[in-house]
Amino acid sequence: MESIPYEHGLILAAILFSCGLVGVLTRRNIVFVLMSLEVMLNACGLAFVVASARWGHADGQIMFMMILTLAAAEVAVGLGLIIQMYRRYHTVDISVLSEMKG
Amino acid sequence: MILLFYLAAAFAIVATIFVITSAHVVHALVYLIISLLAVAVIFFVLGAPFAAMLEAIVYAGAIMVLFLFVMMMLNLGQATENEERSWLRPRVWLVPALMILILLGQLVFVLWQQQTDMTPVEVGVRKLSILLYGPYLLAVELASMLLLAGLISAYHVARK
């Protein structure tokens, strides 16, 4: 098996994370914000797996599984909140949520 | 193997850029699935077949299907797409993108200084499960509690 530079995997994770961060900062549709959060979590998982491959340990993959669990729980709650928001305001624009009133 | 890594990396980056720039939610979801599958291929190349399978089954399978179901429930029409296009003007995304590009440039600069070659060793499901049910047993239990809490709160929040 040929060798892959370890840093290239980390650079890939950094690029994916930055793409997700741009999405979180620029999009106003809450569904896109949630999807960008998924991209960022996935990039973190990629960095963990790359590190686990670098040292030949399984610990990084276990941390990836924890991130997977976290992402699943977060998406379930986030999508529930999106449904509730759409029921109340009939829009997916996050700027309608700027008022902290009941 | 090394060619597969770079090919999948290019696929992942291009698909992710399409995710954050497309105006239609379902198109963005399909691009996100492509990106996640490309990352699964990278996991496979890096000698983590179990993580690759989990990525394909849980991320590209379950979580994306959840997104798709919610999109079907919301039934967003053409109006939302037009609104989305009007929000995607350069003056909205140019400054954040530039700042994050600087941040990314710094990260790449730091990582580019050294080149450590690694030969991936396959870490199979056997080694992983011995660790999961040994030193990480408490973490597994806590993950199950987290999933249960997520299930209950999702049910409670999305109720009418």
PDB file of N, CA, C and O in Angstrom, chain A residues 3-8 11-12 16 18-19 25-29 31-32 35 38-39 42 46 50 53-54 56 58-59 61-62 64-65 68-69 71 77 84 86-87 93, chain B residues 2 6 16 20 22 28 32 36 42-43 46 48 50 54-55 59 71 74 84 87 93 100 104 111-112 114-116 118-119 123 127-128 131 136 147 153 157-159:
ATOM      1  N   SER A   3       2.032   5.175   0.477  1.00  0.00           N
ATOM      2  CA  SER A   3       1.784   6.030   1.626  1.00  0.00           C
ATOM      3  C   SER A   3       1.158   7.355   1.196  1.00  0.00           C
ATOM      4  O   SER A   3       1.454   7.884   0.128  1.00  0.00           O
ATOM      5  N   ILE A   4       0.298   7.860   2.040  1.00  0.00           N
ATOM      6  CA  ILE A   4      -0.388   9.133   1.805  1.00  0.00           C
ATOM      7  C   ILE A   4       0.150  10.117   2.838  1.00  0.00           C
ATOM      8  O   ILE A   4       0.247   9.766   4.011  1.00  0.00           O
ATOM      9  N   PRO A   5       0.532  11.337   2.423  1.00  0.00           N
ATOM     10  CA  PRO A   5       0.970  12.297   3.448  1.00  0.00           C
ATOM     11  C   PRO A   5      -0.156  12.569   4.436  1.00  0.00           C
ATOM     12  O   PRO A   5      -1.284  12.868   4.050  1.00  0.00           O
ATOM     13  N   TYR A   6       0.203  12.462   5.711  1.00  0.00           N
ATOM     14  CA  TYR A   6      -0.762  12.615   6.803  1.00  0.00           C
ATOM     15  C   TYR A   6      -1.385  14.007   6.782  1.00  0.00           C
ATOM     16  O   TYR A   6      -2.581  14.180   7.007  1.00  0.00           O
ATOM     17  N   GLU A   7      -0.561  15.021   6.429  1.00  0.00           N
ATOM     18  CA  GLU A   7      -1.048  16.400   6.453  1.00  0.00           C
ATOM     19  C   GLU A   7      -2.120  16.634   5.396  1.00  0.00           C
ATOM     20  O   GLU A   7      -2.990  17.484   5.584  1.00  0.00           O
ATOM     21  N   HIS A   8      -2.047  15.886   4.281  1.00  0.00           N
ATOM     22  CA  HIS A   8      -3.046  16.115   3.240  1.00  0.00           C
ATOM     23  C   HIS A   8      -4.441  15.751   3.719  1.00  0.00           C
ATOM     24  O   HIS A   8      -5.411  16.415   3.382  1.00  0.00           O
ATOM     25  N   ILE A  11      -5.502  18.612   5.843  1.00  0.00           N
ATOM     26  CA  ILE A  11      -5.847  19.778   5.015  1.00  0.00           C
ATOM     27  C   ILE A  11      -7.224  19.588   4.398  1.00  0.00           C
ATOM     28  O   ILE A  11      -8.029  20.526   4.354  1.00  0.00           O
ATOM     29  N   LEU A  12      -7.525  18.359   3.960  1.00  0.00           N
ATOM     30  CA  LEU A  12      -8.860  18.086   3.415  1.00  0.00           C
ATOM     31  C   LEU A  12      -9.926  18.354   4.468  1.00  0.00           C
ATOM     32  O   LEU A  12     -10.954  18.991   4.191  1.00  0.00           O
ATOM     33  N   LEU A  16     -12.977  21.139   4.209  1.00  0.00           N
ATOM     34  CA  LEU A  16     -14.391  20.810   4.368  1.00  0.00           C
ATOM     35  C   LEU A  16     -15.001  21.607   5.522  1.00  0.00           C
ATOM     36  O   LEU A  16     -16.111  22.121   5.429  1.00  0.00           O
ATOM     37  N   SER A  18     -14.038  24.539   6.612  1.00  0.00           N
ATOM     38  CA  SER A  18     -14.205  25.936   6.217  1.00  0.00           C
ATOM     39  C   SER A  18     -15.423  26.115   5.328  1.00  0.00           C
ATOM     40  O   SER A  18     -16.151  27.104   5.458  1.00  0.00           O
ATOM     41  N   CYS A  19     -15.656  25.148   4.410  1.00  0.00           N
ATOM     42  CA  CYS A  19     -16.853  25.220   3.564  1.00  0.00           C
ATOM     43  C   CYS A  19     -18.099  25.237   4.434  1.00  0.00           C
ATOM     44  O   CYS A  19     -19.013  26.047   4.231  1.00  0.00           O
ATOM     45  N   LEU A  25     -22.312  30.787   8.172  1.00  0.00           N
ATOM     46  CA  LEU A  25     -22.281  32.242   8.313  1.00  0.00           C
ATOM     47  C   LEU A  25     -23.112  32.960   7.264  1.00  0.00           C
ATOM     48  O   LEU A  25     -23.606  34.056   7.524  1.00  0.00           O
ATOM     49  N   THR A  26     -23.245  32.384   6.055  1.00  0.00           N
ATOM     50  CA  THR A  26     -23.851  33.171   4.986  1.00  0.00           C
ATOM     51  C   THR A  26     -25.295  32.804   4.668  1.00  0.00           C
ATOM     52  O   THR A  26     -26.018  33.642   4.150  1.00  0.00           O
ATOM     53  N   ARG A  27     -25.705  31.582   4.951  1.00  0.00           N
ATOM     54  CA  ARG A  27     -27.059  31.198   4.533  1.00  0.00           C
ATOM     55  C   ARG A  27     -28.096  31.723   5.513  1.00  0.00           C
ATOM     56  O   ARG A  27     -27.831  31.820   6.712  1.00  0.00           O
ATOM     57  N   ARG A  28     -29.292  32.048   4.991  1.00  0.00           N
ATOM     58  CA  ARG A  28     -30.368  32.495   5.863  1.00  0.00           C
ATOM     59  C   ARG A  28     -31.451  31.447   6.005  1.00  0.00           C
ATOM     60  O   ARG A  28     -32.304  31.552   6.876  1.00  0.00           O
ATOM     61  N   ASN A  29     -31.420  30.448   5.148  1.00  0.00           N
ATOM     62  CA  ASN A  29     -32.373  29.343   5.243  1.00  0.00           C
ATOM     63  C   ASN A  29     -31.885  28.382   6.326  1.00  0.00           C
ATOM     64  O   ASN A  29     -30.760  27.908   6.277  1.00  0.00           O
ATOM     65  N   VAL A  31     -32.545  25.371   7.025  1.00  0.00           N
ATOM     66  CA  VAL A  31     -32.223  24.006   6.589  1.00  0.00           C
ATOM     67  C   VAL A  31     -30.776  23.942   6.093  1.00  0.00           C
ATOM     68  O   VAL A  31     -30.037  23.005   6.400  1.00  0.00           O
ATOM     69  N   PHE A  32     -30.362  24.986   5.364  1.00  0.00           N
ATOM     70  CA  PHE A  32     -28.981  25.020   4.878  1.00  0.00           C
ATOM     71  C   PHE A  32     -27.998  25.181   6.037  1.00  0.00           C
ATOM     72  O   PHE A  32     -26.899  24.632   5.996  1.00  0.00           O
ATOM     73  N   MET A  35     -27.558  21.815   7.471  1.00  0.00           N
ATOM     74  CA  MET A  35     -26.744  20.978   6.596  1.00  0.00           C
ATOM     75  C   MET A  35     -25.271  21.359   6.688  1.00  0.00           C
ATOM     76  O   MET A  35     -24.382  20.494   6.668  1.00  0.00           O
ATOM     77  N   GLU A  38     -23.791  19.848   9.629  1.00  0.00           N
ATOM     78  CA  GLU A  38     -23.472  18.443   9.357  1.00  0.00           C
ATOM     79  C   GLU A  38     -22.112  18.322   8.674  1.00  0.00           C
ATOM     80  O   GLU A  38     -21.306  17.454   9.021  1.00  0.00           O
ATOM     81  N   VAL A  39     -21.873  19.216   7.688  1.00  0.00           N
ATOM     82  CA  VAL A  39     -20.597  19.192   6.968  1.00  0.00           C
ATOM     83  C   VAL A  39     -19.445  19.420   7.940  1.00  0.00           C
ATOM     84  O   VAL A  39     -18.409  18.739   7.893  1.00  0.00           O
ATOM     85  N   ASN A  42     -18.864  16.403  10.108  1.00  0.00           N
ATOM     86  CA  ASN A  42     -18.256  15.355   9.301  1.00  0.00           C
ATOM     87  C   ASN A  42     -16.764  15.613   9.103  1.00  0.00           C
ATOM     88  O   ASN A  42     -15.955  14.688   9.141  1.00  0.00           O
ATOM     89  N   LEU A  46     -13.606  13.307  10.083  1.00  0.00           N
ATOM     90  CA  LEU A  46     -12.541  12.956   9.134  1.00  0.00           C
ATOM     91  C   LEU A  46     -11.170  13.196   9.749  1.00  0.00           C
ATOM     92  O   LEU A  46     -10.267  12.365   9.622  1.00  0.00           O
ATOM     93  N   VAL A  50      -8.333  10.362  10.264  1.00  0.00           N
ATOM     94  CA  VAL A  50      -6.982  10.525   9.698  1.00  0.00           C
ATOM     95  C   VAL A  50      -5.931  10.343  10.798  1.00  0.00           C
ATOM     96  O   VAL A  50      -4.923   9.643  10.611  1.00  0.00           O
ATOM     97  N   ALA A  53      -5.568   6.779  11.660  1.00  0.00           N
ATOM     98  CA  ALA A  53      -4.794   6.023  10.667  1.00  0.00           C
ATOM     99  C   ALA A  53      -3.306   6.332  10.786  1.00  0.00           C
ATOM    100  O   ALA A  53      -2.468   5.479  10.528  1.00  0.00           O
ATOM    101  N   ARG A  54      -2.983   7.562  11.206  1.00  0.00           N
ATOM    102  CA  ARG A  54      -1.583   7.970  11.309  1.00  0.00           C
ATOM    103  C   ARG A  54      -0.842   7.144  12.356  1.00  0.00           C
ATOM    104  O   ARG A  54       0.281   6.716  12.154  1.00  0.00           O
ATOM    105  N   GLY A  56      -2.148   4.335  13.815  1.00  0.00           N
ATOM    106  CA  GLY A  56      -2.567   2.942  13.828  1.00  0.00           C
ATOM    107  C   GLY A  56      -3.364   2.539  15.054  1.00  0.00           C
ATOM    108  O   GLY A  56      -3.389   1.377  15.437  1.00  0.00           O
ATOM    109  N   ALA A  58      -7.150   2.645  17.258  1.00  0.00           N
ATOM    110  CA  ALA A  58      -8.582   2.649  16.960  1.00  0.00           C
ATOM    111  C   ALA A  58      -9.306   3.774  17.688  1.00  0.00           C
ATOM    112  O   ALA A  58     -10.491   3.988  17.437  1.00  0.00           O
ATOM    113  N   ASP A  59      -8.628   4.495  18.558  1.00  0.00           N
ATOM    114  CA  ASP A  59      -9.295   5.497  19.400  1.00  0.00           C
ATOM    115  C   ASP A  59      -9.951   6.612  18.579  1.00  0.00           C
ATOM    116  O   ASP A  59     -11.024   7.093  18.920  1.00  0.00           O
ATOM    117  N   GLN A  61     -11.224   6.345  15.611  1.00  0.00           N
ATOM    118  CA  GLN A  61     -12.474   5.844  15.029  1.00  0.00           C
ATOM    119  C   GLN A  61     -13.586   5.816  16.064  1.00  0.00           C
ATOM    120  O   GLN A  61     -14.755   6.046  15.742  1.00  0.00           O
ATOM    121  N   ILE A  62     -13.226   5.520  17.326  1.00  0.00           N
ATOM    122  CA  ILE A  62     -14.246   5.533  18.384  1.00  0.00           C
ATOM    123  C   ILE A  62     -14.766   6.951  18.581  1.00  0.00           C
ATOM    124  O   ILE A  62     -15.980   7.167  18.730  1.00  0.00           O
ATOM    125  N   PHE A  64     -14.865   9.147  16.267  1.00  0.00           N
ATOM    126  CA  PHE A  64     -15.727   9.374  15.105  1.00  0.00           C
ATOM    127  C   PHE A  64     -17.127   8.838  15.356  1.00  0.00           C
ATOM    128  O   PHE A  64     -18.123   9.468  15.004  1.00  0.00           O
ATOM    129  N   MET A  65     -17.201   7.667  15.991  1.00  0.00           N
ATOM    130  CA  MET A  65     -18.534   7.107  16.289  1.00  0.00           C
ATOM    131  C   MET A  65     -19.303   7.988  17.248  1.00  0.00           C
ATOM    132  O   MET A  65     -20.517   8.169  17.114  1.00  0.00           O
ATOM    133  N   LEU A  68     -20.667  10.779  15.326  1.00  0.00           N
ATOM    134  CA  LEU A  68     -21.813  10.288  14.551  1.00  0.00           C
ATOM    135  C   LEU A  68     -23.068  10.287  15.407  1.00  0.00           C
ATOM    136  O   LEU A  68     -24.143  10.737  14.985  1.00  0.00           O
ATOM    137  N   THR A  69     -22.934   9.782  16.650  1.00  0.00           N
ATOM    138  CA  THR A  69     -24.071   9.752  17.568  1.00  0.00           C
ATOM    139  C   THR A  69     -24.569  11.163  17.844  1.00  0.00           C
ATOM    140  O   THR A  69     -25.777  11.436  17.801  1.00  0.00           O
ATOM    141  N   ALA A  71     -24.188  13.806  15.968  1.00  0.00           N
ATOM    142  CA  ALA A  71     -24.802  14.383  14.780  1.00  0.00           C
ATOM    143  C   ALA A  71     -26.228  13.876  14.611  1.00  0.00           C
ATOM    144  O   ALA A  71     -27.133  14.641  14.277  1.00  0.00           O
ATOM    145  N   VAL A  77     -33.266  16.665  16.797  1.00  0.00           N
ATOM    146  CA  VAL A  77     -33.827  17.803  17.535  1.00  0.00           C
ATOM    147  C   VAL A  77     -33.938  19.027  16.627  1.00  0.00           C
ATOM    148  O   VAL A  77     -34.949  19.740  16.622  1.00  0.00           O
ATOM    149  N   GLN A  84     -41.400  22.919  13.849  1.00  0.00           N
ATOM    150  CA  GLN A  84     -42.177  23.796  14.736  1.00  0.00           C
ATOM    151  C   GLN A  84     -42.113  25.255  14.260  1.00  0.00           C
ATOM    152  O   GLN A  84     -43.120  25.971  14.264  1.00  0.00           O
ATOM    153  N   TYR A  86     -41.604  26.296  11.166  1.00  0.00           N
ATOM    154  CA  TYR A  86     -42.381  26.457   9.944  1.00  0.00           C
ATOM    155  C   TYR A  86     -43.872  26.516  10.250  1.00  0.00           C
ATOM    156  O   TYR A  86     -44.626  27.220   9.594  1.00  0.00           O
ATOM    157  N   ARG A  87     -44.302  25.773  11.288  1.00  0.00           N
ATOM    158  CA  ARG A  87     -45.708  25.816  11.668  1.00  0.00           C
ATOM    159  C   ARG A  87     -46.103  27.195  12.187  1.00  0.00           C
ATOM    160  O   ARG A  87     -47.188  27.675  11.929  1.00  0.00           O
ATOM    161  N   ASP A  93     -36.799  31.277   7.017  1.00  0.00           N
ATOM    162  CA  ASP A  93     -35.820  32.363   7.149  1.00  0.00           C
ATOM    163  C   ASP A  93     -35.488  32.546   8.628  1.00  0.00           C
ATOM    164  O   ASP A  93     -36.372  32.785   9.447  1.00  0.00           O
TER     165      ASP A  93
ATOM    166  N   ILE B   2      -3.448   5.779  -3.618  1.00  0.00           N
ATOM    167  CA  ILE B   2      -3.208   7.208  -3.366  1.00  0.00           C
ATOM    168  C   ILE B   2      -4.007   8.047  -4.357  1.00  0.00           C
ATOM    169  O   ILE B   2      -4.541   9.108  -4.005  1.00  0.00           O
ATOM    170  N   TYR B   6      -6.964  11.074  -3.578  1.00  0.00           N
ATOM    171  CA  TYR B   6      -7.055  12.449  -4.090  1.00  0.00           C
ATOM    172  C   TYR B   6      -8.319  12.649  -4.912  1.00  0.00           C
ATOM    173  O   TYR B   6      -8.920  13.727  -4.875  1.00  0.00           O
ATOM    174  N   THR B  16     -19.176  19.608  -1.653  1.00  0.00           N
ATOM    175  CA  THR B  16     -19.475  20.456  -0.502  1.00  0.00           C
ATOM    176  C   THR B  16     -19.664  21.907  -0.924  1.00  0.00           C
ATOM    177  O   THR B  16     -20.546  22.604  -0.406  1.00  0.00           O
ATOM    178  N   ILE B  20     -23.154  24.332  -0.342  1.00  0.00           N
ATOM    179  CA  ILE B  20     -23.356  25.641   0.274  1.00  0.00           C
ATOM    180  C   ILE B  20     -23.722  26.715  -0.733  1.00  0.00           C
ATOM    181  O   ILE B  20     -24.030  27.818  -0.343  1.00  0.00           O
ATOM    182  N   SER B  22     -25.934  26.003  -3.625  1.00  0.00           N
ATOM    183  CA  SER B  22     -27.143  25.753  -4.412  1.00  0.00           C
ATOM    184  C   SER B  22     -28.360  26.357  -3.724  1.00  0.00           C
ATOM    185  O   SER B  22     -28.402  26.499  -2.505  1.00  0.00           O
ATOM    186  N   ALA B  28     -29.165  20.420  -2.897  1.00  0.00           N
ATOM    187  CA  ALA B  28     -28.095  20.513  -1.908  1.00  0.00           C
ATOM    188  C   ALA B  28     -27.977  19.200  -1.130  1.00  0.00           C
ATOM    189  O   ALA B  28     -26.870  18.735  -0.847  1.00  0.00           O
ATOM    190  N   LEU B  32     -24.820  16.779  -0.839  1.00  0.00           N
ATOM    191  CA  LEU B  32     -24.277  16.416   0.474  1.00  0.00           C
ATOM    192  C   LEU B  32     -24.086  14.910   0.576  1.00  0.00           C
ATOM    193  O   LEU B  32     -23.088  14.438   1.140  1.00  0.00           O
ATOM    194  N   LEU B  36     -20.631  12.998   1.371  1.00  0.00           N
ATOM    195  CA  LEU B  36     -20.464  12.038   2.464  1.00  0.00           C
ATOM    196  C   LEU B  36     -19.965  10.694   1.947  1.00  0.00           C
ATOM    197  O   LEU B  36     -19.124  10.051   2.591  1.00  0.00           O
ATOM    198  N   ILE B  42     -12.741   7.820   1.380  1.00  0.00           N
ATOM    199  CA  ILE B  42     -11.471   8.216   1.997  1.00  0.00           C
ATOM    200  C   ILE B  42     -11.216   7.390   3.259  1.00  0.00           C
ATOM    201  O   ILE B  42     -10.093   6.932   3.501  1.00  0.00           O
ATOM    202  N   PHE B  43     -12.269   7.166   4.059  1.00  0.00           N
ATOM    203  CA  PHE B  43     -12.122   6.332   5.258  1.00  0.00           C
ATOM    204  C   PHE B  43     -11.642   4.935   4.878  1.00  0.00           C
ATOM    205  O   PHE B  43     -10.789   4.360   5.546  1.00  0.00           O
ATOM    206  N   LEU B  46      -8.061   4.982   4.044  1.00  0.00           N
ATOM    207  CA  LEU B  46      -7.233   5.190   5.231  1.00  0.00           C
ATOM    208  C   LEU B  46      -7.242   3.988   6.173  1.00  0.00           C
ATOM    209  O   LEU B  46      -6.715   4.070   7.278  1.00  0.00           O
ATOM    210  N   ALA B  48      -9.982   2.333   7.502  1.00  0.00           N
ATOM    211  CA  ALA B  48     -11.023   2.330   8.524  1.00  0.00           C
ATOM    212  C   ALA B  48     -12.335   1.848   7.895  1.00  0.00           C
ATOM    213  O   ALA B  48     -13.249   2.638   7.688  1.00  0.00           O
ATOM    214  N   PHE B  50     -14.784   0.027   8.960  1.00  0.00           N
ATOM    215  CA  PHE B  50     -16.005   0.102   9.773  1.00  0.00           C
ATOM    216  C   PHE B  50     -16.538   1.532   9.811  1.00  0.00           C
ATOM    217  O   PHE B  50     -17.743   1.769   9.696  1.00  0.00           O
ATOM    218  N   LEU B  54     -20.140   2.914   8.529  1.00  0.00           N
ATOM    219  CA  LEU B  54     -21.015   3.738   9.380  1.00  0.00           C
ATOM    220  C   LEU B  54     -21.344   5.053   8.688  1.00  0.00           C
ATOM    221  O   LEU B  54     -22.485   5.520   8.745  1.00  0.00           O
ATOM    222  N   GLU B  55     -20.348   5.630   8.021  1.00  0.00           N
ATOM    223  CA  GLU B  55     -20.569   6.887   7.305  1.00  0.00           C
ATOM    224  C   GLU B  55     -21.640   6.701   6.235  1.00  0.00           C
ATOM    225  O   GLU B  55     -22.541   7.527   6.096  1.00  0.00           O
ATOM    226  N   TYR B  59     -24.790   8.325   8.106  1.00  0.00           N
ATOM    227  CA  TYR B  59     -24.834   9.699   7.565  1.00  0.00           C
ATOM    228  C   TYR B  59     -25.609   9.726   6.255  1.00  0.00           C
ATOM    229  O   TYR B  59     -26.662  10.351   6.155  1.00  0.00           O
ATOM    230  N   MET B  71     -38.104  17.747   4.448  1.00  0.00           N
ATOM    231  CA  MET B  71     -38.343  18.582   3.274  1.00  0.00           C
ATOM    232  C   MET B  71     -39.681  18.268   2.640  1.00  0.00           C
ATOM    233  O   MET B  71     -40.401  19.147   2.188  1.00  0.00           O
ATOM    234  N   LEU B  74     -42.364  19.870   4.879  1.00  0.00           N
ATOM    235  CA  LEU B  74     -42.453  21.329   4.777  1.00  0.00           C
ATOM    236  C   LEU B  74     -43.035  21.746   3.430  1.00  0.00           C
ATOM    237  O   LEU B  74     -43.752  22.739   3.352  1.00  0.00           O
ATOM    238  N   GLU B  84     -34.385  32.413  -1.893  1.00  0.00           N
ATOM    239  CA  GLU B  84     -33.033  31.921  -1.613  1.00  0.00           C
ATOM    240  C   GLU B  84     -32.027  32.499  -2.604  1.00  0.00           C
ATOM    241  O   GLU B  84     -30.939  32.904  -2.232  1.00  0.00           O
ATOM    242  N   TRP B  87     -31.133  35.972  -1.759  1.00  0.00           N
ATOM    243  CA  TRP B  87     -30.241  36.101  -0.596  1.00  0.00           C
ATOM    244  C   TRP B  87     -28.805  35.784  -0.947  1.00  0.00           C
ATOM    245  O   TRP B  87     -27.886  36.089  -0.189  1.00  0.00           O
ATOM    246  N   TRP B  93     -22.142  37.115   0.919  1.00  0.00           N
ATOM    247  CA  TRP B  93     -21.205  36.057   1.317  1.00  0.00           C
ATOM    248  C   TRP B  93     -19.749  36.424   1.121  1.00  0.00           C
ATOM    249  O   TRP B  93     -18.861  35.668   1.527  1.00  0.00           O
ATOM    250  N   ILE B 100     -12.839  33.564   6.150  1.00  0.00           N
ATOM    251  CA  ILE B 100     -12.615  32.144   6.383  1.00  0.00           C
ATOM    252  C   ILE B 100     -11.519  31.627   5.458  1.00  0.00           C
ATOM    253  O   ILE B 100     -10.752  30.726   5.821  1.00  0.00           O
ATOM    254  N   LEU B 104      -8.340  29.572   6.567  1.00  0.00           N
ATOM    255  CA  LEU B 104      -7.970  28.314   5.915  1.00  0.00           C
ATOM    256  C   LEU B 104      -6.542  28.384   5.386  1.00  0.00           C
ATOM    257  O   LEU B 104      -5.780  27.415   5.476  1.00  0.00           O
ATOM    258  N   LEU B 111       0.114  23.367   8.126  1.00  0.00           N
ATOM    259  CA  LEU B 111       0.166  21.930   7.856  1.00  0.00           C
ATOM    260  C   LEU B 111       1.126  21.601   6.725  1.00  0.00           C
ATOM    261  O   LEU B 111       1.616  20.475   6.624  1.00  0.00           O
ATOM    262  N   TRP B 112       1.376  22.589   5.836  1.00  0.00           N
ATOM    263  CA  TRP B 112       2.219  22.335   4.679  1.00  0.00           C
ATOM    264  C   TRP B 112       3.688  22.247   5.061  1.00  0.00           C
ATOM    265  O   TRP B 112       4.508  21.750   4.317  1.00  0.00           O
ATOM    266  N   GLN B 114       5.338  20.478   7.266  1.00  0.00           N
ATOM    267  CA  GLN B 114       5.926  19.140   7.392  1.00  0.00           C
ATOM    268  C   GLN B 114       5.114  18.131   6.592  1.00  0.00           C
ATOM    269  O   GLN B 114       3.925  18.306   6.383  1.00  0.00           O
ATOM    270  N   GLN B 115       5.795  17.142   6.092  1.00  0.00           N
ATOM    271  CA  GLN B 115       5.144  16.091   5.319  1.00  0.00           C
ATOM    272  C   GLN B 115       5.503  14.760   5.967  1.00  0.00           C
ATOM    273  O   GLN B 115       6.608  14.265   5.816  1.00  0.00           O
ATOM    274  N   THR B 116       4.581  14.209   6.724  1.00  0.00           N
ATOM    275  CA  THR B 116       4.795  12.910   7.345  1.00  0.00           C
ATOM    276  C   THR B 116       4.098  11.862   6.501  1.00  0.00           C
ATOM    277  O   THR B 116       2.891  11.906   6.350  1.00  0.00           O
ATOM    278  N   MET B 118       2.443   8.426   5.836  1.00  0.00           N
ATOM    279  CA  MET B 118       1.887   7.358   6.668  1.00  0.00           C
ATOM    280  C   MET B 118       1.434   6.231   5.766  1.00  0.00           C
ATOM    281  O   MET B 118       0.917   6.448   4.682  1.00  0.00           O
ATOM    282  N   THR B 119       1.663   5.032   6.233  1.00  0.00           N
ATOM    283  CA  THR B 119       1.154   3.871   5.527  1.00  0.00           C
ATOM    284  C   THR B 119      -0.024   3.345   6.345  1.00  0.00           C
ATOM    285  O   THR B 119       0.184   2.813   7.432  1.00  0.00           O
ATOM    286  N   VAL B 123      -7.465  -0.931  10.624  1.00  0.00           N
ATOM    287  CA  VAL B 123      -7.947  -1.143  11.984  1.00  0.00           C
ATOM    288  C   VAL B 123      -9.371  -1.676  11.853  1.00  0.00           C
ATOM    289  O   VAL B 123     -10.290  -0.930  11.551  1.00  0.00           O
ATOM    290  N   LYS B 127     -10.751  -5.046  16.550  1.00  0.00           N
ATOM    291  CA  LYS B 127      -9.965  -4.200  17.446  1.00  0.00           C
ATOM    292  C   LYS B 127     -10.834  -3.088  18.034  1.00  0.00           C
ATOM    293  O   LYS B 127     -10.725  -2.726  19.213  1.00  0.00           O
ATOM    294  N   LEU B 128     -11.728  -2.577  17.165  1.00  0.00           N
ATOM    295  CA  LEU B 128     -12.588  -1.466  17.552  1.00  0.00           C
ATOM    296  C   LEU B 128     -13.576  -1.887  18.630  1.00  0.00           C
ATOM    297  O   LEU B 128     -13.773  -1.191  19.640  1.00  0.00           O
ATOM    298  N   LEU B 131     -12.110  -2.374  22.066  1.00  0.00           N
ATOM    299  CA  LEU B 131     -11.936  -1.090  22.758  1.00  0.00           C
ATOM    300  C   LEU B 131     -13.277  -0.526  23.232  1.00  0.00           C
ATOM    301  O   LEU B 131     -13.380   0.010  24.332  1.00  0.00           O
ATOM    302  N   TYR B 136     -13.919   2.048  26.767  1.00  0.00           N
ATOM    303  CA  TYR B 136     -14.878   3.079  26.377  1.00  0.00           C
ATOM    304  C   TYR B 136     -16.314   2.693  26.706  1.00  0.00           C
ATOM    305  O   TYR B 136     -17.253   3.238  26.137  1.00  0.00           O
ATOM    306  N   LEU B 147     -28.766   9.487  22.705  1.00  0.00           N
ATOM    307  CA  LEU B 147     -29.710   9.177  21.637  1.00  0.00           C
ATOM    308  C   LEU B 147     -31.131   9.120  22.172  1.00  0.00           C
ATOM    309  O   LEU B 147     -32.076   9.591  21.532  1.00  0.00           O
ATOM    310  N   SER B 153     -36.749  14.348  23.016  1.00  0.00           N
ATOM    311  CA  SER B 153     -36.917  15.783  22.801  1.00  0.00           C
ATOM    312  C   SER B 153     -37.380  16.082  21.381  1.00  0.00           C
ATOM    313  O   SER B 153     -38.164  17.016  21.176  1.00  0.00           O
ATOM    314  N   VAL B 157     -40.612  18.262  20.792  1.00  0.00           N
ATOM    315  CA  VAL B 157     -40.522  19.550  20.110  1.00  0.00           C
ATOM    316  C   VAL B 157     -41.400  19.583  18.863  1.00  0.00           C
ATOM    317  O   VAL B 157     -42.064  20.573  18.580  1.00  0.00           O
ATOM    318  N   ALA B 158     -41.418  18.469  18.108  1.00  0.00           N
ATOM    319  CA  ALA B 158     -42.129  18.483  16.839  1.00  0.00           C
ATOM    320  C   ALA B 158     -43.628  18.221  16.995  1.00  0.00           C
ATOM    321  O   ALA B 158     -44.344  18.196  15.999  1.00  0.00           O
ATOM    322  N   ARG B 159     -44.099  18.032  18.237  1.00  0.00           N
ATOM    323  CA  ARG B 159     -45.511  17.742  18.444  1.00  0.00           C
ATOM    324  C   ARG B 159     -46.332  18.997  18.176  1.00  0.00           C
ATOM    325  O   ARG B 159     -45.870  20.107  18.331  1.00  0.00           O
TER     326      ARG B 159
END
